């Protein structure tokens, strides 16, 4: 019998983390779990760790460690508890696991995702902010270490599936031969047909009510503003070594076509499926084999029709700002992501109006453009700029 693939899940209590555990539970002989990490929800983490017999958990503080111990009660074989941000890097590097699901939300997930890449593991990358903030460093690390990189974001997983076989699971240095364009689909989110200026009263509940996907709060808001699609364009640029002008976005409200690759001969290859993240997660876990994910059949007759339209950048300032940042370079991408994280957190806490999110990003990009050009060659360089951009974003919006 083949030994199981040992997996560590960074961010196991989140939407992607829970879906990953769901897929793993369907294949007890094929996968084992070494470590789980979470920032909150210690009850859920304790339950997950118990169910999969995790050897290690990594959590943020002594206070959460106490909560974890209380939740564990007197069950047998309590996992080793590691505490603090550095613990995430340690579990990502730990040779006890061969594959890492990087499913922490935000730039907080960058050091651990990078550590997994440095250690030459199979990296299942859901944390798109890592690539937005540090795409060049991340991809160079994958190349040097020989890590296996599998995109989990549904659009990038779709593109990966549609690319030629020899381009797989690595860090390409140029666009795949014969590819003319990558076409990312976007549902358009809950406010698809509304004007940006009319959205100032939008509440966190409305913004998080995505029509097709069930996700964490931050990415749900990003999907509503379509900053998410902007992050994904930047992500695609790094993952597939594609110049910005060869990446386009099309609105597709049904979220059935997850993205497409257009070839020089005019062929367009698409990946279709239900909007359920267990498909790309199972693809990444099982690669190169296909394994069951729990996702049901796609009933195209029930879907009836598939619509496509051009995004209106005038009504989607966050998407327009993302294209601007990608053109301006890595520093601008760090600032875009940092400002958005600050703005979305403030919006979710009802301290910032929905329509101010784009303003905070715009102000922070202006701040960054006024800074002298600096080297962004190490994780430390990126983190320093990220922190300064967060301060600039807070100053800009008095939040
Ligand atoms: P989520 O908010 O549901 O879960 C986030 C996880 O990260 C939780 O386990 C949380 O405890 C942990 N976490 C939060 N802040 C942390 C910090 N500062 N340090 C350490 N851990 C922290 O988020 P999600 O929806 O699962 O998304 C995770 C990542 O995957 C994001 O980068 C998102 O953009 C990406 N992604 C998600 C989906 C989806 O369907 N949910 C789809 C594509 C990509
Ligand atoms: Mg996506």
GROMACS .gro file of C-alpha atoms and ligand atoms in nm:
model
  444
    1UNK     CA    1   0.000   0.000   0.000
    2UNK     CA    2   0.123   0.351  -0.084
    3UNK     CA    3   0.195   0.569   0.221
    4UNK     CA    4  -0.055   0.851   0.271
    5UNK     CA    5   0.035   1.206   0.168
    6UNK     CA    6   0.089   1.400   0.491
    7UNK     CA    7  -0.078   1.740   0.481
    8UNK     CA    8  -0.061   2.049   0.704
    9UNK     CA    9  -0.342   2.303   0.680
   10UNK     CA   10  -0.260   2.666   0.756
   11UNK     CA   11  -0.592   2.833   0.838
   12UNK     CA   12  -0.790   2.512   0.895
   13UNK     CA   13  -1.090   2.683   1.059
   14UNK     CA   14  -1.161   2.903   0.758
   15UNK     CA   15  -1.379   2.833   0.460
   16UNK     CA   16  -1.096   2.681   0.252
   17UNK     CA   17  -0.955   2.500   0.556
   18UNK     CA   18  -1.287   2.334   0.634
   19UNK     CA   19  -1.339   2.235   0.272
   20UNK     CA   20  -0.990   2.086   0.266
   21UNK     CA   21  -1.067   1.873   0.571
   22UNK     CA   22  -1.393   1.766   0.404
   23UNK     CA   23  -1.205   1.636   0.099
   24UNK     CA   24  -0.935   1.470   0.311
   25UNK     CA   25  -1.198   1.291   0.520
   26UNK     CA   26  -1.326   1.124   0.201
   27UNK     CA   27  -0.988   0.956   0.147
   28UNK     CA   28  -0.865   0.816   0.479
   29UNK     CA   29  -0.608   0.585   0.320
   30UNK     CA   30  -0.472   0.850   0.089
   31UNK     CA   31  -0.413   1.148   0.320
   32UNK     CA   32  -0.303   1.207   0.678
   33UNK     CA   33  -0.292   1.539   0.862
   34UNK     CA   34   0.012   1.649   1.060
   35UNK     CA   35  -0.064   2.006   1.176
   36UNK     CA   36  -0.351   2.253   1.180
   37UNK     CA   37  -0.339   2.626   1.249
   38UNK     CA   38  -0.601   2.888   1.334
   39UNK     CA   39  -0.622   3.243   1.462
   40UNK     CA   40  -0.954   3.212   1.646
   41UNK     CA   41  -1.237   2.960   1.694
   42UNK     CA   42  -1.042   2.733   1.929
   43UNK     CA   43  -1.345   2.509   1.984
   44UNK     CA   44  -1.359   2.430   1.615
   45UNK     CA   45  -0.981   2.384   1.594
   46UNK     CA   46  -0.989   2.141   1.886
   47UNK     CA   47  -1.265   1.940   1.719
   48UNK     CA   48  -1.079   1.933   1.387
   49UNK     CA   49  -0.751   1.834   1.554
   50UNK     CA   50  -0.926   1.555   1.743
   51UNK     CA   51  -1.102   1.423   1.432
   52UNK     CA   52  -0.785   1.403   1.219
   53UNK     CA   53  -0.548   1.312   1.507
   54UNK     CA   54  -0.329   1.615   1.438
   55UNK     CA   55   0.013   1.600   1.606
   56UNK     CA   56   0.059   1.978   1.621
   57UNK     CA   57  -0.156   2.293   1.629
   58UNK     CA   58  -0.025   2.648   1.586
   59UNK     CA   59  -0.222   2.934   1.738
   60UNK     CA   60  -0.157   3.302   1.802
   61UNK     CA   61  -0.116   3.348   2.179
   62UNK     CA   62  -0.105   3.201   2.529
   63UNK     CA   63  -0.466   3.314   2.577
   64UNK     CA   64  -0.581   3.108   2.277
   65UNK     CA   65  -0.367   2.817   2.406
   66UNK     CA   66  -0.573   2.822   2.727
   67UNK     CA   67  -0.895   2.825   2.526
   68UNK     CA   68  -0.768   2.537   2.314
   69UNK     CA   69  -0.683   2.332   2.625
   70UNK     CA   70  -1.028   2.399   2.772
   71UNK     CA   71  -1.190   2.290   2.447
   72UNK     CA   72  -0.977   1.974   2.436
   73UNK     CA   73  -1.088   1.885   2.791
   74UNK     CA   74  -0.971   1.538   2.889
   75UNK     CA   75  -0.968   1.376   2.547
   76UNK     CA   76  -0.655   1.162   2.485
   77UNK     CA   77  -0.341   1.261   2.288
   78UNK     CA   78  -0.362   1.637   2.293
   79UNK     CA   79  -0.150   1.779   2.008
   80UNK     CA   80   0.163   1.982   2.071
   81UNK     CA   81   0.061   2.349   2.090
   82UNK     CA   82   0.289   2.603   1.922
   83UNK     CA   83   0.226   2.973   1.979
   84UNK     CA   84   0.292   3.291   1.779
   85UNK     CA   85   0.340   3.401   1.418
   86UNK     CA   86   0.678   3.224   1.392
   87UNK     CA   87   0.503   2.894   1.475
   88UNK     CA   88   0.323   2.917   1.140
   89UNK     CA   89   0.659   2.925   0.963
   90UNK     CA   90   0.783   2.633   1.173
   91UNK     CA   91   0.487   2.408   1.091
   92UNK     CA   92   0.507   2.506   0.723
   93UNK     CA   93   0.874   2.397   0.716
   94UNK     CA   94   0.835   2.089   0.934
   95UNK     CA   95   0.960   1.787   0.736
   96UNK     CA   96   0.682   1.577   0.892
   97UNK     CA   97   0.440   1.702   0.624
   98UNK     CA   98   0.482   1.682   0.248
   99UNK     CA   99   0.200   1.912   0.139
  100UNK     CA  100   0.088   2.247   0.278
  101UNK     CA  101  -0.252   2.400   0.222
  102UNK     CA  102  -0.184   2.777   0.251
  103UNK     CA  103  -0.531   2.901   0.346
  104UNK     CA  104  -0.465   3.187   0.586
  105UNK     CA  105  -0.638   3.506   0.476
  106UNK     CA  106  -0.434   3.816   0.394
  107UNK     CA  107  -0.066   3.904   0.391
  108UNK     CA  108  -0.044   3.739   0.736
  109UNK     CA  109  -0.021   3.413   0.538
  110UNK     CA  110   0.282   3.518   0.334
  111UNK     CA  111   0.574   3.411   0.560
  112UNK     CA  112   0.434   3.061   0.614
  113UNK     CA  113   0.342   3.010   0.246
  114UNK     CA  114   0.691   3.120   0.149
  115UNK     CA  115   0.846   2.888   0.411
  116UNK     CA  116   0.655   2.596   0.259
  117UNK     CA  117   0.788   2.688  -0.085
  118UNK     CA  118   1.142   2.724   0.051
  119UNK     CA  119   1.116   2.377   0.202
  120UNK     CA  120   1.039   2.239  -0.146
  121UNK     CA  121   0.698   2.101  -0.057
  122UNK     CA  122   0.378   2.061  -0.251
  123UNK     CA  123   0.218   2.400  -0.191
  124UNK     CA  124  -0.157   2.425  -0.240
  125UNK     CA  125  -0.190   2.800  -0.263
  126UNK     CA  126  -0.525   2.955  -0.172
  127UNK     CA  127  -0.371   3.263  -0.007
  128UNK     CA  128  -0.369   3.494  -0.311
  129UNK     CA  129  -0.247   3.792  -0.107
  130UNK     CA  130   0.093   3.618  -0.076
  131UNK     CA  131   0.138   3.633  -0.452
  132UNK     CA  132   0.004   3.987  -0.482
  133UNK     CA  133   0.245   4.117  -0.218
  134UNK     CA  134   0.548   3.907  -0.306
  135UNK     CA  135   0.488   3.739  -0.643
  136UNK     CA  136   0.843   3.760  -0.777
  137UNK     CA  137   1.006   3.638  -0.457
  138UNK     CA  138   0.752   3.361  -0.416
  139UNK     CA  139   0.785   3.231  -0.772
  140UNK     CA  140   1.167   3.253  -0.763
  141UNK     CA  141   1.162   3.052  -0.440
  142UNK     CA  142   0.943   2.784  -0.596
  143UNK     CA  143   1.182   2.765  -0.891
  144UNK     CA  144   1.493   2.739  -0.675
  145UNK     CA  145   1.359   2.488  -0.424
  146UNK     CA  146   1.178   2.270  -0.676
  147UNK     CA  147   0.855   2.302  -0.479
  148UNK     CA  148   0.537   2.187  -0.649
  149UNK     CA  149   0.294   2.477  -0.677
  150UNK     CA  150  -0.076   2.409  -0.728
  151UNK     CA  151  -0.313   2.706  -0.749
  152UNK     CA  152  -0.630   2.657  -0.548
  153UNK     CA  153  -0.808   2.983  -0.632
  154UNK     CA  154  -1.079   2.850  -0.863
  155UNK     CA  155  -0.991   3.069  -1.162
  156UNK     CA  156  -0.622   2.983  -1.146
  157UNK     CA  157  -0.694   2.620  -1.085
  158UNK     CA  158  -0.915   2.629  -1.395
  159UNK     CA  159  -0.640   2.793  -1.602
  160UNK     CA  160  -0.386   2.545  -1.471
  161UNK     CA  161  -0.613   2.263  -1.586
  162UNK     CA  162  -0.648   2.423  -1.931
  163UNK     CA  163  -0.275   2.482  -1.991
  164UNK     CA  164  -0.048   2.241  -2.181
  165UNK     CA  165   0.064   1.943  -1.972
  166UNK     CA  166   0.433   2.034  -1.964
  167UNK     CA  167   0.365   2.365  -1.790
  168UNK     CA  168   0.255   2.197  -1.472
  169UNK     CA  169   0.307   2.249  -1.101
  170UNK     CA  170   0.616   2.466  -1.125
  171UNK     CA  171   0.713   2.830  -1.169
  172UNK     CA  172   0.724   2.904  -1.542
  173UNK     CA  173   0.968   3.167  -1.664
  174UNK     CA  174   0.760   3.281  -1.958
  175UNK     CA  175   0.408   3.240  -2.096
  176UNK     CA  176   0.316   2.886  -2.202
  177UNK     CA  177   0.386   2.827  -2.573
  178UNK     CA  178   0.091   2.895  -2.800
  179UNK     CA  179  -0.116   3.078  -2.540
  180UNK     CA  180  -0.267   3.405  -2.660
  181UNK     CA  181  -0.464   3.510  -2.356
  182UNK     CA  182  -0.590   3.407  -2.014
  183UNK     CA  183  -0.956   3.489  -1.956
  184UNK     CA  184  -1.060   3.515  -1.591
  185UNK     CA  185  -1.430   3.492  -1.525
  186UNK     CA  186  -1.594   3.700  -1.250
  187UNK     CA  187  -1.945   3.659  -1.116
  188UNK     CA  188  -1.971   4.034  -1.061
  189UNK     CA  189  -2.078   3.977  -0.699
  190UNK     CA  190  -2.399   4.088  -0.530
  191UNK     CA  191  -2.403   4.444  -0.676
  192UNK     CA  192  -2.335   4.348  -1.035
  193UNK     CA  193  -2.583   4.578  -1.201
  194UNK     CA  194  -2.550   4.874  -0.967
  195UNK     CA  195  -2.351   5.193  -0.998
  196UNK     CA  196  -2.061   5.237  -0.753
  197UNK     CA  197  -2.188   5.580  -0.646
  198UNK     CA  198  -2.521   5.428  -0.537
  199UNK     CA  199  -2.358   5.179  -0.298
  200UNK     CA  200  -2.255   5.405  -0.010
  201UNK     CA  201  -2.513   5.254   0.229
  202UNK     CA  202  -2.416   4.892   0.167
  203UNK     CA  203  -2.379   4.693   0.492
  204UNK     CA  204  -2.128   4.415   0.566
  205UNK     CA  205  -2.417   4.165   0.560
  206UNK     CA  206  -2.520   4.275   0.210
  207UNK     CA  207  -2.161   4.275   0.083
  208UNK     CA  208  -2.095   3.928   0.223
  209UNK     CA  209  -2.408   3.773   0.067
  210UNK     CA  210  -2.239   3.638  -0.243
  211UNK     CA  211  -2.485   3.498  -0.496
  212UNK     CA  212  -2.284   3.185  -0.590
  213UNK     CA  213  -1.996   3.115  -0.351
  214UNK     CA  214  -1.982   3.066   0.027
  215UNK     CA  215  -1.650   3.211   0.148
  216UNK     CA  216  -1.474   3.396   0.433
  217UNK     CA  217  -1.581   3.754   0.502
  218UNK     CA  218  -1.277   3.932   0.361
  219UNK     CA  219  -1.283   3.759   0.023
  220UNK     CA  220  -1.663   3.803   0.010
  221UNK     CA  221  -1.623   4.182   0.040
  222UNK     CA  222  -1.339   4.169  -0.214
  223UNK     CA  223  -1.570   3.983  -0.452
  224UNK     CA  224  -1.838   4.248  -0.409
  225UNK     CA  225  -1.596   4.535  -0.485
  226UNK     CA  226  -1.425   4.319  -0.750
  227UNK     CA  227  -1.092   4.399  -0.591
  228UNK     CA  228  -1.080   4.020  -0.567
  229UNK     CA  229  -1.067   3.997  -0.946
  230UNK     CA  230  -0.791   4.257  -0.944
  231UNK     CA  231  -0.591   4.048  -0.696
  232UNK     CA  232  -0.654   3.749  -0.921
  233UNK     CA  233  -0.522   3.926  -1.231
  234UNK     CA  234  -0.200   3.998  -1.038
  235UNK     CA  235  -0.198   3.640  -0.911
  236UNK     CA  236  -0.235   3.505  -1.267
  237UNK     CA  237   0.043   3.733  -1.388
  238UNK     CA  238   0.285   3.572  -1.141
  239UNK     CA  239   0.161   3.213  -1.150
  240UNK     CA  240   0.162   3.184  -1.527
  241UNK     CA  241   0.432   3.442  -1.613
  242UNK     CA  242   0.178   3.626  -1.830
  243UNK     CA  243   0.209   3.996  -1.913
  244UNK     CA  244  -0.081   4.205  -1.786
  245UNK     CA  245  -0.206   4.283  -2.137
  246UNK     CA  246  -0.260   3.912  -2.204
  247UNK     CA  247  -0.495   3.870  -1.907
  248UNK     CA  248  -0.855   3.974  -1.945
  249UNK     CA  249  -1.162   3.964  -1.723
  250UNK     CA  250  -1.515   3.879  -1.833
  251UNK     CA  251  -1.828   3.895  -1.619
  252UNK     CA  252  -2.005   3.561  -1.602
  253UNK     CA  253  -2.284   3.574  -1.342
  254UNK     CA  254  -2.353   3.199  -1.325
  255UNK     CA  255  -1.997   3.102  -1.207
  256UNK     CA  256  -2.008   2.781  -1.411
  257UNK     CA  257  -1.709   2.855  -1.637
  258UNK     CA  258  -1.427   2.905  -1.386
  259UNK     CA  259  -1.182   3.055  -1.637
  260UNK     CA  260  -1.037   2.996  -1.985
  261UNK     CA  261  -0.716   2.981  -2.187
  262UNK     CA  262  -0.718   3.113  -2.541
  263UNK     CA  263  -0.458   2.970  -2.780
  264UNK     CA  264  -0.294   3.121  -3.088
  265UNK     CA  265  -0.499   2.897  -3.319
  266UNK     CA  266  -0.824   3.046  -3.185
  267UNK     CA  267  -0.910   2.755  -2.955
  268UNK     CA  268  -1.048   2.853  -2.618
  269UNK     CA  269  -1.029   2.585  -2.348
  270UNK     CA  270  -1.248   2.633  -2.042
  271UNK     CA  271  -1.292   2.449  -1.714
  272UNK     CA  272  -1.650   2.419  -1.592
  273UNK     CA  273  -1.804   2.294  -1.272
  274UNK     CA  274  -2.024   2.378  -0.980
  275UNK     CA  275  -1.909   2.674  -0.771
  276UNK     CA  276  -1.765   2.458  -0.493
  277UNK     CA  277  -1.404   2.499  -0.377
  278UNK     CA  278  -1.376   2.127  -0.305
  279UNK     CA  279  -1.312   2.073  -0.677
  280UNK     CA  280  -0.988   2.276  -0.697
  281UNK     CA  281  -0.887   2.153  -0.350
  282UNK     CA  282  -0.931   1.787  -0.453
  283UNK     CA  283  -0.743   1.860  -0.775
  284UNK     CA  284  -0.449   2.001  -0.578
  285UNK     CA  285  -0.449   1.722  -0.321
  286UNK     CA  286  -0.477   1.439  -0.572
  287UNK     CA  287  -0.261   1.583  -0.853
  288UNK     CA  288  -0.182   1.439  -1.099
  289UNK     CA  289  -0.467   1.201  -1.032
  290UNK     CA  290  -0.835   1.295  -1.010
  291UNK     CA  291  -1.005   1.207  -0.685
  292UNK     CA  292  -1.360   1.245  -0.562
  293UNK     CA  293  -1.439   1.573  -0.388
  294UNK     CA  294  -1.801   1.543  -0.285
  295UNK     CA  295  -1.905   1.787  -0.557
  296UNK     CA  296  -2.210   1.674  -0.751
  297UNK     CA  297  -2.270   1.667  -1.125
  298UNK     CA  298  -2.297   1.985  -1.325
  299UNK     CA  299  -2.644   2.001  -1.473
  300UNK     CA  300  -2.602   2.229  -1.773
  301UNK     CA  301  -2.963   2.189  -1.876
  302UNK     CA  302  -3.062   2.317  -1.532
  303UNK     CA  303  -2.819   2.609  -1.564
  304UNK     CA  304  -2.998   2.680  -1.892
  305UNK     CA  305  -2.779   2.961  -2.009
  306UNK     CA  306  -2.434   3.103  -1.957
  307UNK     CA  307  -2.398   3.481  -1.988
  308UNK     CA  308  -2.085   3.687  -2.047
  309UNK     CA  309  -2.029   4.062  -2.049
  310UNK     CA  310  -1.752   4.318  -2.036
  311UNK     CA  311  -1.674   4.470  -1.694
  312UNK     CA  312  -1.729   4.847  -1.681
  313UNK     CA  313  -1.411   4.978  -1.518
  314UNK     CA  314  -1.576   5.315  -1.450
  315UNK     CA  315  -1.820   5.144  -1.215
  316UNK     CA  316  -1.552   4.916  -1.069
  317UNK     CA  317  -1.285   5.144  -0.923
  318UNK     CA  318  -1.120   4.866  -0.723
  319UNK     CA  319  -1.064   4.659  -1.036
  320UNK     CA  320  -0.932   4.962  -1.223
  321UNK     CA  321  -0.692   5.040  -0.934
  322UNK     CA  322  -0.563   4.681  -0.944
  323UNK     CA  323  -0.474   4.708  -1.313
  324UNK     CA  324  -0.303   5.037  -1.229
  325UNK     CA  325  -0.102   4.876  -0.948
  326UNK     CA  326   0.005   4.582  -1.164
  327UNK     CA  327   0.132   4.824  -1.426
  328UNK     CA  328   0.314   5.034  -1.164
  329UNK     CA  329   0.504   4.737  -1.013
  330UNK     CA  330   0.557   4.529  -0.702
  331UNK     CA  331   0.561   4.821  -0.454
  332UNK     CA  332   0.221   4.937  -0.577
  333UNK     CA  333   0.084   4.583  -0.548
  334UNK     CA  334   0.200   4.563  -0.185
  335UNK     CA  335   0.030   4.899  -0.118
  336UNK     CA  336  -0.290   4.795  -0.298
  337UNK     CA  337  -0.321   4.480  -0.091
  338UNK     CA  338  -0.228   4.642   0.241
  339UNK     CA  339  -0.471   4.932   0.189
  340UNK     CA  340  -0.749   4.696   0.094
  341UNK     CA  341  -0.697   4.479   0.402
  342UNK     CA  342  -0.712   4.788   0.625
  343UNK     CA  343  -1.018   4.926   0.445
  344UNK     CA  344  -1.212   4.597   0.439
  345UNK     CA  345  -1.145   4.536   0.810
  346UNK     CA  346  -1.275   4.888   0.887
  347UNK     CA  347  -1.579   4.833   0.665
  348UNK     CA  348  -1.658   4.501   0.837
  349UNK     CA  349  -1.637   4.682   1.173
  350UNK     CA  350  -1.872   4.952   1.034
  351UNK     CA  351  -1.606   5.223   1.067
  352UNK     CA  352  -1.581   5.287   0.692
  353UNK     CA  353  -1.844   5.324   0.420
  354UNK     CA  354  -1.838   5.062   0.148
  355UNK     CA  355  -1.764   5.316  -0.125
  356UNK     CA  356  -1.470   5.453   0.077
  357UNK     CA  357  -1.280   5.128   0.022
  358UNK     CA  358  -1.167   5.238  -0.324
  359UNK     CA  359  -1.075   5.583  -0.189
  360UNK     CA  360  -0.847   5.435   0.078
  361UNK     CA  361  -0.675   5.222  -0.187
  362UNK     CA  362  -0.639   5.517  -0.423
  363UNK     CA  363  -0.490   5.740  -0.151
  364UNK     CA  364  -0.247   5.468  -0.046
  365UNK     CA  365  -0.137   5.409  -0.405
  366UNK     CA  366  -0.071   5.785  -0.435
  367UNK     CA  367   0.132   5.769  -0.113
  368UNK     CA  368   0.333   5.476  -0.252
  369UNK     CA  369   0.393   5.651  -0.585
  370UNK     CA  370   0.544   5.944  -0.394
  371UNK     CA  371   0.795   5.723  -0.210
  372UNK     CA  372   1.145   5.684  -0.349
  373UNK     CA  373   1.188   5.357  -0.535
  374UNK     CA  374   1.316   5.086  -0.306
  375UNK     CA  375   1.448   4.735  -0.330
  376UNK     CA  376   1.191   4.465  -0.269
  377UNK     CA  377   1.419   4.166  -0.274
  378UNK     CA  378   1.344   3.994   0.053
  379UNK     CA  379   1.049   3.903   0.270
  380UNK     CA  380   1.172   4.168   0.517
  381UNK     CA  381   1.156   4.438   0.246
  382UNK     CA  382   0.799   4.339   0.160
  383UNK     CA  383   0.684   4.328   0.522
  384UNK     CA  384   0.838   4.670   0.595
  385UNK     CA  385   0.658   4.828   0.299
  386UNK     CA  386   0.335   4.646   0.385
  387UNK     CA  387   0.343   4.793   0.738
  388UNK     CA  388   0.413   5.144   0.613
  389UNK     CA  389   0.135   5.116   0.356
  390UNK     CA  390  -0.107   5.008   0.631
  391UNK     CA  391  -0.016   5.318   0.833
  392UNK     CA  392  -0.058   5.535   0.524
  393UNK     CA  393  -0.399   5.378   0.458
  394UNK     CA  394  -0.510   5.445   0.817
  395UNK     CA  395  -0.388   5.805   0.799
  396UNK     CA  396  -0.553   5.861   0.462
  397UNK     CA  397  -0.891   5.761   0.590
  398UNK     CA  398  -0.856   5.848   0.958
  399UNK     CA  399  -0.942   5.488   1.057
  400LIG     P1  400  -1.151   3.263   0.622
  400LIG     O1  401  -1.159   3.399   0.681
  400LIG     O2  402  -1.273   3.179   0.617
  400LIG     O3  403  -1.038   3.178   0.700
  400LIG     C1  404  -0.912   3.232   0.725
  400LIG     C2  405  -0.827   3.137   0.809
  400LIG     O4  406  -0.704   3.205   0.840
  400LIG     C3  407  -0.888   3.100   0.944
  400LIG     O5  408  -0.848   2.970   0.979
  400LIG     C4  409  -0.827   3.201   1.041
  400LIG     O6  410  -0.823   3.157   1.175
  400LIG     C5  411  -0.688   3.218   0.983
  400LIG     N1  412  -0.632   3.351   1.009
  400LIG     C6  413  -0.693   3.471   0.997
  400LIG     N2  414  -0.609   3.571   1.028
  400LIG     C7  415  -0.492   3.513   1.061
  400LIG     C8  416  -0.366   3.564   1.105
  400LIG     N3  417  -0.344   3.695   1.121
  400LIG     N4  418  -0.266   3.475   1.131
  400LIG     C9  419  -0.286   3.343   1.117
  400LIG     N5  420  -0.404   3.289   1.075
  400LIG    C10  421  -0.504   3.373   1.048
  400LIG     O7  422  -1.088   3.281   0.476
  400LIG     P2  423  -1.110   3.188   0.347
  400LIG     O8  424  -1.231   3.234   0.275
  400LIG     O9  425  -1.095   3.044   0.382
  400LIG    O10  426  -0.987   3.235   0.257
  400LIG    C11  427  -0.855   3.192   0.284
  400LIG    C12  428  -0.765   3.236   0.168
  400LIG    O11  429  -0.804   3.165   0.051
  400LIG    C13  430  -0.776   3.385   0.134
  400LIG    O12  431  -0.650   3.431   0.092
  400LIG    C14  432  -0.874   3.387   0.018
  400LIG    O13  433  -0.853   3.496  -0.069
  400LIG    C15  434  -0.839   3.256  -0.052
  400LIG     N6  435  -0.949   3.200  -0.130
  400LIG    C16  436  -1.065   3.166  -0.067
  400LIG    C17  437  -1.172   3.115  -0.141
  400LIG    C18  438  -1.299   3.071  -0.074
  400LIG    O14  439  -1.386   3.017  -0.139
  400LIG     N7  440  -1.317   3.091   0.054
  400LIG    C19  441  -1.158   3.100  -0.280
  400LIG    C20  442  -1.039   3.137  -0.340
  400LIG    C21  443  -0.934   3.187  -0.264
  401LIG    MG1  444  -1.118   3.316  -0.715
   0.00000   0.00000   0.00000
